[in-house]
Amino acid sequence: MAIIVEKPGIDGLREAVAALRDWQSDGVAWQLHPGDLGWFWRKGAEETAAAVRIWRRDGRILAVGFLDGADLLRFTTAPDVRRDEELARRVAEDVATPDRGVLPEGSVSVEAPMDALLRDVLPGHGWRIDDEEPWTPLSLDLAEPVKAPDLRIEAVGADLAAVWAEVIGASFTGSTFTAEKWRTMATGAAYADARCLLGYDDRGAAVAAVAVWSAGPGKPGLLEPMGVHRDQRGHGYGRAITVAAEAALQELGSSSAIVNTPSSNVAAVTTYKSGGFQPWAEILDLTRDA
């Protein structure tokens, strides 16, 4: 059977999230996680569906791609087809042909697992390794009990959505996150296995926030996003909320905690390391110049 690429539509998003959950493994340095779609869901189900691409063969989902912006495709596959030549060549053709509705013309990038055959095939289609914006993946084994952080932690429901949104907004320059976007995010298929947390200082002020996304028991869970209020930095709140995130994922049954951050964000990398995370080799996207 020929491989086809499709847009899933809103009804197909749940199937895409389920596939991503199933594919997660501690043996992979980094790949697209259901939590990546879950965090994007703040923009609404329609926009999330429009950003997803699915590759199938004989009805089976082989690969999922996620347009994290107009010019970046984040891509992963089922573990047993990571080196499937037919799939790699079909995806290479699809991302190189704007009419197929995957990536537009001009300068674009693809993120794929380091062991995916696609990374070997794309350079033969005019793509290059982009070493200008490396990312650092980090992970933490959750086999041992996580010690509670020295920070009051609250789980976030609709009643605390505005507070969580305020802290996230004050943590990232240019953030447009709102309580309404939190409510939209919480309706998504990926949020069934997620938890948002707030950290409070001794005066009762909310100072840090994090979202964690489980992929199910025995699989890696994702931190995305994690932020400390810009007026509260330098007090160890980043490390404390990171440890709280680890504990939450452990309660959800995750085998490990994972996170991915730009290597240029030295403060974030340092914070995760202070929380016990170990860095993997840097990830380099593949880029096609305009």
mmCIF file of C-alpha atoms in Angstrom:
data_model
loop_
_atom_site.group_PDB
_atom_site.id
_atom_site.type_symbol
_atom_site.label_atom_id
_atom_site.label_comp_id
_atom_site.label_asym_id
_atom_site.label_seq_id
_atom_site.Cartn_x
_atom_site.Cartn_y
_atom_site.Cartn_z
ATOM 1 C CA MET A 1 0.000 0.000 0.000
ATOM 2 C CA ALA A 2 1.135 3.529 -0.791
ATOM 3 C CA ILE A 3 1.925 5.960 2.015
ATOM 4 C CA ILE A 4 -0.423 8.953 2.213
ATOM 5 C CA VAL A 5 -0.195 12.221 4.129
ATOM 6 C CA GLU A 6 -3.283 13.823 5.608
ATOM 7 C CA LYS A 7 -4.554 16.579 7.849
ATOM 8 C CA PRO A 8 -6.420 14.863 10.674
ATOM 9 C CA GLY A 9 -9.166 17.393 11.353
ATOM 10 C CA ILE A 10 -10.452 17.967 14.877
ATOM 11 C CA ASP A 11 -11.882 14.442 15.114
ATOM 12 C CA GLY A 12 -8.496 12.935 14.192
ATOM 13 C CA LEU A 13 -6.482 14.798 16.818
ATOM 14 C CA ARG A 14 -7.277 12.246 19.502
ATOM 15 C CA GLU A 15 -5.852 9.502 17.264
ATOM 16 C CA ALA A 16 -2.664 11.507 16.687
ATOM 17 C CA VAL A 17 -2.234 12.111 20.436
ATOM 18 C CA ALA A 18 -2.785 8.402 21.123
ATOM 19 C CA ALA A 19 -0.110 7.444 18.599
ATOM 20 C CA LEU A 20 2.384 9.861 20.142
ATOM 21 C CA ARG A 21 1.653 8.463 23.603
ATOM 22 C CA ASP A 22 2.253 4.931 22.363
ATOM 23 C CA TRP A 23 5.585 5.797 20.707
ATOM 24 C CA GLN A 24 7.285 7.454 23.682
ATOM 25 C CA SER A 25 10.350 5.630 24.965
ATOM 26 C CA ASP A 26 13.152 6.306 27.411
ATOM 27 C CA GLY A 27 15.615 5.029 24.813
ATOM 28 C CA VAL A 28 15.119 8.027 22.511
ATOM 29 C CA ALA A 29 17.018 11.259 23.146
ATOM 30 C CA TRP A 30 14.170 13.447 21.951
ATOM 31 C CA GLN A 31 11.041 13.199 19.847
ATOM 32 C CA LEU A 32 7.679 14.900 19.450
ATOM 33 C CA HIS A 33 5.603 14.320 22.598
ATOM 34 C CA PRO A 34 1.819 14.451 23.099
ATOM 35 C CA GLY A 35 2.471 17.336 25.484
ATOM 36 C CA ASP A 36 3.810 19.405 22.585
ATOM 37 C CA LEU A 37 0.366 19.214 20.982
ATOM 38 C CA GLY A 38 -1.241 19.714 24.385
ATOM 39 C CA TRP A 39 0.549 23.024 24.980
ATOM 40 C CA PHE A 40 -0.236 24.194 21.437
ATOM 41 C CA TRP A 41 -3.910 23.381 22.083
ATOM 42 C CA ARG A 42 -4.193 26.710 23.929
ATOM 43 C CA LYS A 43 -4.772 28.137 20.446
ATOM 44 C CA GLY A 44 -7.844 25.977 19.992
ATOM 45 C CA ALA A 45 -8.690 22.597 18.505
ATOM 46 C CA GLU A 46 -9.124 23.929 14.964
ATOM 47 C CA GLU A 47 -5.714 25.591 14.873
ATOM 48 C CA THR A 48 -4.086 22.539 16.462
ATOM 49 C CA ALA A 49 -5.658 20.240 13.863
ATOM 50 C CA ALA A 50 -4.484 22.551 11.078
ATOM 51 C CA ALA A 51 -0.903 22.221 12.372
ATOM 52 C CA VAL A 52 -0.827 18.391 12.418
ATOM 53 C CA ARG A 53 0.095 16.040 9.584
ATOM 54 C CA ILE A 54 -0.272 12.248 9.657
ATOM 55 C CA TRP A 55 1.433 9.704 7.395
ATOM 56 C CA ARG A 56 -0.367 6.369 6.984
ATOM 57 C CA ARG A 57 0.165 3.081 5.209
ATOM 58 C CA ASP A 58 -2.732 0.651 4.915
ATOM 59 C CA GLY A 59 -4.627 2.662 7.534
ATOM 60 C CA ARG A 60 -1.866 2.534 10.159
ATOM 61 C CA ILE A 61 -0.300 5.766 11.422
ATOM 62 C CA LEU A 62 3.434 5.615 10.697
ATOM 63 C CA ALA A 63 4.432 9.191 11.504
ATOM 64 C CA VAL A 64 3.105 12.439 12.936
ATOM 65 C CA GLY A 65 4.293 15.924 12.064
ATOM 66 C CA PHE A 66 3.494 19.150 13.905
ATOM 67 C CA LEU A 67 3.911 22.617 12.387
ATOM 68 C CA ASP A 68 5.274 24.555 15.359
ATOM 69 C CA GLY A 69 4.969 27.802 13.453
ATOM 70 C CA ALA A 70 4.713 28.148 9.689
ATOM 71 C CA ASP A 71 8.324 27.215 8.935
ATOM 72 C CA LEU A 72 9.176 24.377 11.382
ATOM 73 C CA LEU A 73 7.918 20.804 11.119
ATOM 74 C CA ARG A 74 8.510 18.715 14.228
ATOM 75 C CA PHE A 75 8.354 15.099 13.132
ATOM 76 C CA THR A 76 8.477 11.626 14.648
ATOM 77 C CA THR A 77 7.604 8.057 13.708
ATOM 78 C CA ALA A 78 6.489 4.778 15.197
ATOM 79 C CA PRO A 79 9.631 3.110 16.617
ATOM 80 C CA ASP A 80 9.626 0.202 14.167
ATOM 81 C CA VAL A 81 9.581 2.439 11.060
ATOM 82 C CA ARG A 82 12.256 4.911 12.184
ATOM 83 C CA ARG A 83 14.540 3.533 9.431
ATOM 84 C CA ASP A 84 11.818 2.690 6.888
ATOM 85 C CA GLU A 85 13.160 3.811 3.506
ATOM 86 C CA GLU A 86 9.778 4.181 1.817
ATOM 87 C CA LEU A 87 8.527 6.409 4.630
ATOM 88 C CA ALA A 88 11.675 8.538 4.748
ATOM 89 C CA ARG A 89 11.612 9.170 1.001
ATOM 90 C CA ARG A 90 7.896 9.933 0.977
ATOM 91 C CA VAL A 91 8.235 12.452 3.826
ATOM 92 C CA ALA A 92 11.284 14.019 2.122
ATOM 93 C CA GLU A 93 9.214 14.513 -1.025
ATOM 94 C CA ASP A 94 6.271 15.910 0.922
ATOM 95 C CA VAL A 95 8.292 18.501 2.846
ATOM 96 C CA ALA A 96 10.083 19.531 -0.353
ATOM 97 C CA THR A 97 6.862 20.060 -2.326
ATOM 98 C CA PRO A 98 4.804 23.035 -1.073
ATOM 99 C CA ASP A 99 1.710 21.906 -3.027
ATOM 100 C CA ARG A 100 1.420 18.882 -0.723
ATOM 101 C CA GLY A 101 0.545 21.165 2.174
ATOM 102 C CA VAL A 102 3.258 20.241 4.643
ATOM 103 C CA LEU A 103 5.787 23.093 4.473
ATOM 104 C CA PRO A 104 5.644 26.322 2.448
ATOM 105 C CA GLU A 105 8.194 27.703 0.026
ATOM 106 C CA GLY A 106 11.216 29.564 1.341
ATOM 107 C CA SER A 107 13.427 28.899 4.333
ATOM 108 C CA VAL A 108 12.013 26.053 6.452
ATOM 109 C CA SER A 109 13.242 23.522 9.021
ATOM 110 C CA VAL A 110 12.527 19.968 10.147
ATOM 111 C CA GLU A 111 13.124 18.500 13.605
ATOM 112 C CA ALA A 112 13.331 14.699 13.632
ATOM 113 C CA PRO A 113 14.700 12.044 16.020
ATOM 114 C CA MET A 114 18.451 11.685 15.679
ATOM 115 C CA ASP A 115 18.134 8.054 14.554
ATOM 116 C CA ALA A 116 15.438 8.708 11.923
ATOM 117 C CA LEU A 117 16.378 7.795 8.355
ATOM 118 C CA LEU A 118 14.786 11.076 7.258
ATOM 119 C CA ARG A 119 17.843 12.882 8.644
ATOM 120 C CA ASP A 120 20.018 10.920 6.201
ATOM 121 C CA VAL A 121 17.687 11.424 3.245
ATOM 122 C CA LEU A 122 16.931 15.162 3.430
ATOM 123 C CA PRO A 123 20.498 16.392 2.740
ATOM 124 C CA GLY A 124 20.175 14.780 -0.690
ATOM 125 C CA HIS A 125 17.159 17.000 -1.341
ATOM 126 C CA GLY A 126 18.880 20.327 -0.720
ATOM 127 C CA TRP A 127 18.719 20.414 3.070
ATOM 128 C CA ARG A 128 21.585 21.074 5.492
ATOM 129 C CA ILE A 129 22.277 20.601 9.190
ATOM 130 C CA ASP A 130 21.510 23.869 10.995
ATOM 131 C CA ASP A 131 24.152 24.348 13.692
ATOM 132 C CA GLU A 132 23.172 27.950 14.470
ATOM 133 C CA GLU A 133 20.299 27.193 16.875
ATOM 134 C CA PRO A 134 21.051 23.948 18.764
ATOM 135 C CA TRP A 135 18.662 22.626 21.391
ATOM 136 C CA THR A 136 19.584 20.741 24.553
ATOM 137 C CA PRO A 137 17.353 17.823 25.596
ATOM 138 C CA LEU A 138 17.524 16.813 29.256
ATOM 139 C CA SER A 139 15.992 13.927 31.167
ATOM 140 C CA LEU A 140 15.641 12.656 34.718
ATOM 141 C CA ASP A 141 15.013 9.038 35.725
ATOM 142 C CA LEU A 142 12.025 8.876 38.084
ATOM 143 C CA ALA A 143 12.764 5.408 39.480
ATOM 144 C CA GLU A 144 13.719 6.881 42.862
ATOM 145 C CA PRO A 145 11.274 8.893 45.018
ATOM 146 C CA VAL A 146 11.399 12.644 44.419
ATOM 147 C CA LYS A 147 11.872 14.769 47.523
ATOM 148 C CA ALA A 148 9.235 17.465 48.015
ATOM 149 C CA PRO A 149 10.456 20.962 47.072
ATOM 150 C CA ASP A 150 10.919 23.741 49.608
ATOM 151 C CA LEU A 151 8.031 25.711 48.108
ATOM 152 C CA ARG A 152 4.272 25.625 48.594
ATOM 153 C CA ILE A 153 2.753 23.990 45.528
ATOM 154 C CA GLU A 154 -0.850 24.137 44.336
ATOM 155 C CA ALA A 155 -2.428 22.127 41.530
ATOM 156 C CA VAL A 156 -4.238 24.401 39.096
ATOM 157 C CA GLY A 157 -7.892 24.106 38.189
ATOM 158 C CA ALA A 158 -10.215 26.633 36.574
ATOM 159 C CA ASP A 159 -10.215 28.676 39.797
ATOM 160 C CA LEU A 160 -6.459 29.305 39.529
ATOM 161 C CA ALA A 161 -6.265 29.606 35.746
ATOM 162 C CA ALA A 162 -5.901 33.385 35.857
ATOM 163 C CA VAL A 163 -3.057 33.199 38.386
ATOM 164 C CA TRP A 164 -1.227 30.534 36.359
ATOM 165 C CA ALA A 165 -1.681 32.623 33.216
ATOM 166 C CA GLU A 166 -0.338 35.710 34.976
ATOM 167 C CA VAL A 167 2.838 33.940 36.125
ATOM 168 C CA ILE A 168 3.431 32.376 32.700
ATOM 169 C CA GLY A 169 2.840 35.747 31.065
ATOM 170 C CA ALA A 170 5.366 37.367 33.404
ATOM 171 C CA SER A 171 7.913 34.617 32.708
ATOM 172 C CA PHE A 172 8.205 34.900 28.933
ATOM 173 C CA THR A 173 8.784 38.082 26.974
ATOM 174 C CA GLY A 174 5.945 38.699 24.548
ATOM 175 C CA SER A 175 3.667 36.060 26.070
ATOM 176 C CA THR A 176 -0.042 36.434 25.240
ATOM 177 C CA PHE A 177 -1.221 33.616 27.487
ATOM 178 C CA THR A 178 -4.555 34.182 29.262
ATOM 179 C CA ALA A 179 -6.908 32.343 31.581
ATOM 180 C CA GLU A 180 -9.181 31.690 28.609
ATOM 181 C CA LYS A 181 -6.312 30.024 26.777
ATOM 182 C CA TRP A 182 -5.704 27.852 29.834
ATOM 183 C CA ARG A 183 -9.348 26.739 29.742
ATOM 184 C CA THR A 184 -9.064 25.989 26.027
ATOM 185 C CA MET A 185 -5.850 24.011 26.608
ATOM 186 C CA ALA A 186 -7.529 22.026 29.385
ATOM 187 C CA THR A 187 -10.201 20.782 26.969
ATOM 188 C CA GLY A 188 -7.609 19.108 24.723
ATOM 189 C CA ALA A 189 -7.120 15.354 24.392
ATOM 190 C CA ALA A 190 -3.564 15.565 25.736
ATOM 191 C CA TYR A 191 -4.646 17.332 28.934
ATOM 192 C CA ALA A 192 -6.268 14.172 30.308
ATOM 193 C CA ASP A 193 -2.741 13.162 31.385
ATOM 194 C CA ALA A 194 -1.517 16.633 32.330
ATOM 195 C CA ARG A 195 -1.203 18.803 35.406
ATOM 196 C CA CYS A 196 -0.458 22.493 35.917
ATOM 197 C CA LEU A 197 1.259 23.652 39.110
ATOM 198 C CA LEU A 198 1.855 26.953 40.863
ATOM 199 C CA GLY A 199 4.614 27.715 43.373
ATOM 200 C CA TYR A 200 4.060 30.291 46.140
ATOM 201 C CA ASP A 201 6.630 32.146 48.229
ATOM 202 C CA ASP A 202 6.459 32.665 52.001
ATOM 203 C CA ARG A 203 4.262 35.759 51.550
ATOM 204 C CA GLY A 204 1.690 33.854 49.528
ATOM 205 C CA ALA A 205 2.627 35.332 46.146
ATOM 206 C CA ALA A 206 2.592 33.052 43.100
ATOM 207 C CA VAL A 207 6.175 33.058 41.804
ATOM 208 C CA ALA A 208 6.580 30.073 39.467
ATOM 209 C CA ALA A 209 4.462 27.900 37.196
ATOM 210 C CA VAL A 210 4.854 24.686 35.225
ATOM 211 C CA ALA A 211 2.789 22.286 33.124
ATOM 212 C CA VAL A 212 3.597 18.577 33.002
ATOM 213 C CA TRP A 213 2.321 16.128 30.406
ATOM 214 C CA SER A 214 2.252 12.384 31.006
ATOM 215 C CA ALA A 215 2.276 9.957 28.094
ATOM 216 C CA GLY A 216 0.950 7.209 30.341
ATOM 217 C CA PRO A 217 2.474 4.908 32.974
ATOM 218 C CA GLY A 218 5.995 3.735 32.258
ATOM 219 C CA LYS A 219 6.668 6.402 29.622
ATOM 220 C CA PRO A 220 8.536 9.731 29.659
ATOM 221 C CA GLY A 221 6.596 12.797 30.791
ATOM 222 C CA LEU A 222 7.242 16.314 29.489
ATOM 223 C CA LEU A 223 7.715 19.688 31.199
ATOM 224 C CA GLU A 224 6.286 22.419 28.935
ATOM 225 C CA PRO A 225 6.326 25.258 29.845
ATOM 226 C CA MET A 226 8.165 26.149 33.069
ATOM 227 C CA GLY A 227 8.581 29.754 34.115
ATOM 228 C CA VAL A 228 9.499 32.013 37.027
ATOM 229 C CA HIS A 229 7.963 35.474 37.359
ATOM 230 C CA ARG A 230 10.460 38.013 36.048
ATOM 231 C CA ASP A 231 10.333 39.922 39.371
ATOM 232 C CA GLN A 232 11.065 36.801 41.433
ATOM 233 C CA ARG A 233 14.179 35.362 39.829
ATOM 234 C CA GLY A 234 17.366 34.489 41.664
ATOM 235 C CA HIS A 235 15.681 32.847 44.667
ATOM 236 C CA GLY A 236 15.777 29.201 43.571
ATOM 237 C CA TYR A 237 12.116 29.111 42.562
ATOM 238 C CA GLY A 238 12.960 27.655 39.144
ATOM 239 C CA ARG A 239 14.664 24.654 40.703
ATOM 240 C CA ALA A 240 11.837 24.235 43.235
ATOM 241 C CA ILE A 241 9.040 24.243 40.641
ATOM 242 C CA THR A 242 11.095 21.860 38.490
ATOM 243 C CA VAL A 243 11.330 19.410 41.396
ATOM 244 C CA ALA A 244 7.572 19.801 41.934
ATOM 245 C CA ALA A 245 7.062 18.924 38.265
ATOM 246 C CA GLU A 246 9.199 15.803 38.692
ATOM 247 C CA ALA A 247 7.096 14.739 41.682
ATOM 248 C CA ALA A 248 3.864 15.317 39.753
ATOM 249 C CA LEU A 249 5.051 13.203 36.832
ATOM 250 C CA GLN A 250 6.119 10.472 39.234
ATOM 251 C CA GLU A 251 2.614 10.492 40.733
ATOM 252 C CA LEU A 252 1.197 10.181 37.206
ATOM 253 C CA GLY A 253 3.332 7.075 36.639
ATOM 254 C CA SER A 254 5.932 8.537 34.280
ATOM 255 C CA SER A 255 9.200 6.632 33.981
ATOM 256 C CA SER A 256 11.221 9.800 33.465
ATOM 257 C CA ALA A 257 10.880 13.553 33.089
ATOM 258 C CA ILE A 258 12.073 15.221 29.892
ATOM 259 C CA VAL A 259 12.485 18.770 28.702
ATOM 260 C CA ASN A 260 14.016 20.497 25.683
ATOM 261 C CA THR A 261 15.385 24.028 25.708
ATOM 262 C CA PRO A 262 17.486 26.205 23.393
ATOM 263 C CA SER A 263 21.155 25.701 24.231
ATOM 264 C CA SER A 264 21.515 29.487 24.187
ATOM 265 C CA ASN A 265 19.179 29.695 27.200
ATOM 266 C CA VAL A 266 21.967 28.930 29.644
ATOM 267 C CA ALA A 267 19.862 29.893 32.668
ATOM 268 C CA ALA A 268 17.196 27.327 31.792
ATOM 269 C CA VAL A 269 19.730 24.567 31.159
ATOM 270 C CA THR A 270 21.395 25.368 34.493
ATOM 271 C CA THR A 271 18.039 25.318 36.311
ATOM 272 C CA TYR A 272 17.135 21.895 34.960
ATOM 273 C CA LYS A 273 20.562 20.525 35.820
ATOM 274 C CA SER A 274 20.163 21.842 39.372
ATOM 275 C CA GLY A 275 16.916 19.864 39.547
ATOM 276 C CA GLY A 276 18.760 16.645 38.690
ATOM 277 C CA PHE A 277 18.270 16.563 34.915
ATOM 278 C CA GLN A 278 21.039 15.159 32.762
ATOM 279 C CA PRO A 279 21.709 16.684 29.321
ATOM 280 C CA TRP A 280 21.806 14.628 26.124
ATOM 281 C CA ALA A 281 23.702 15.499 22.973
ATOM 282 C CA GLU A 282 22.463 18.695 21.354
ATOM 283 C CA ILE A 283 19.759 18.479 18.688
ATOM 284 C CA LEU A 284 20.297 20.168 15.331
ATOM 285 C CA ASP A 285 17.406 20.794 12.964
ATOM 286 C CA LEU A 286 17.618 20.303 9.209
ATOM 287 C CA THR A 287 17.098 23.504 7.203
ATOM 288 C CA ARG A 288 16.305 24.312 3.609
ATOM 289 C CA ASP A 289 17.400 27.832 2.721
ATOM 290 C CA ALA A 290 15.173 30.097 0.686
#
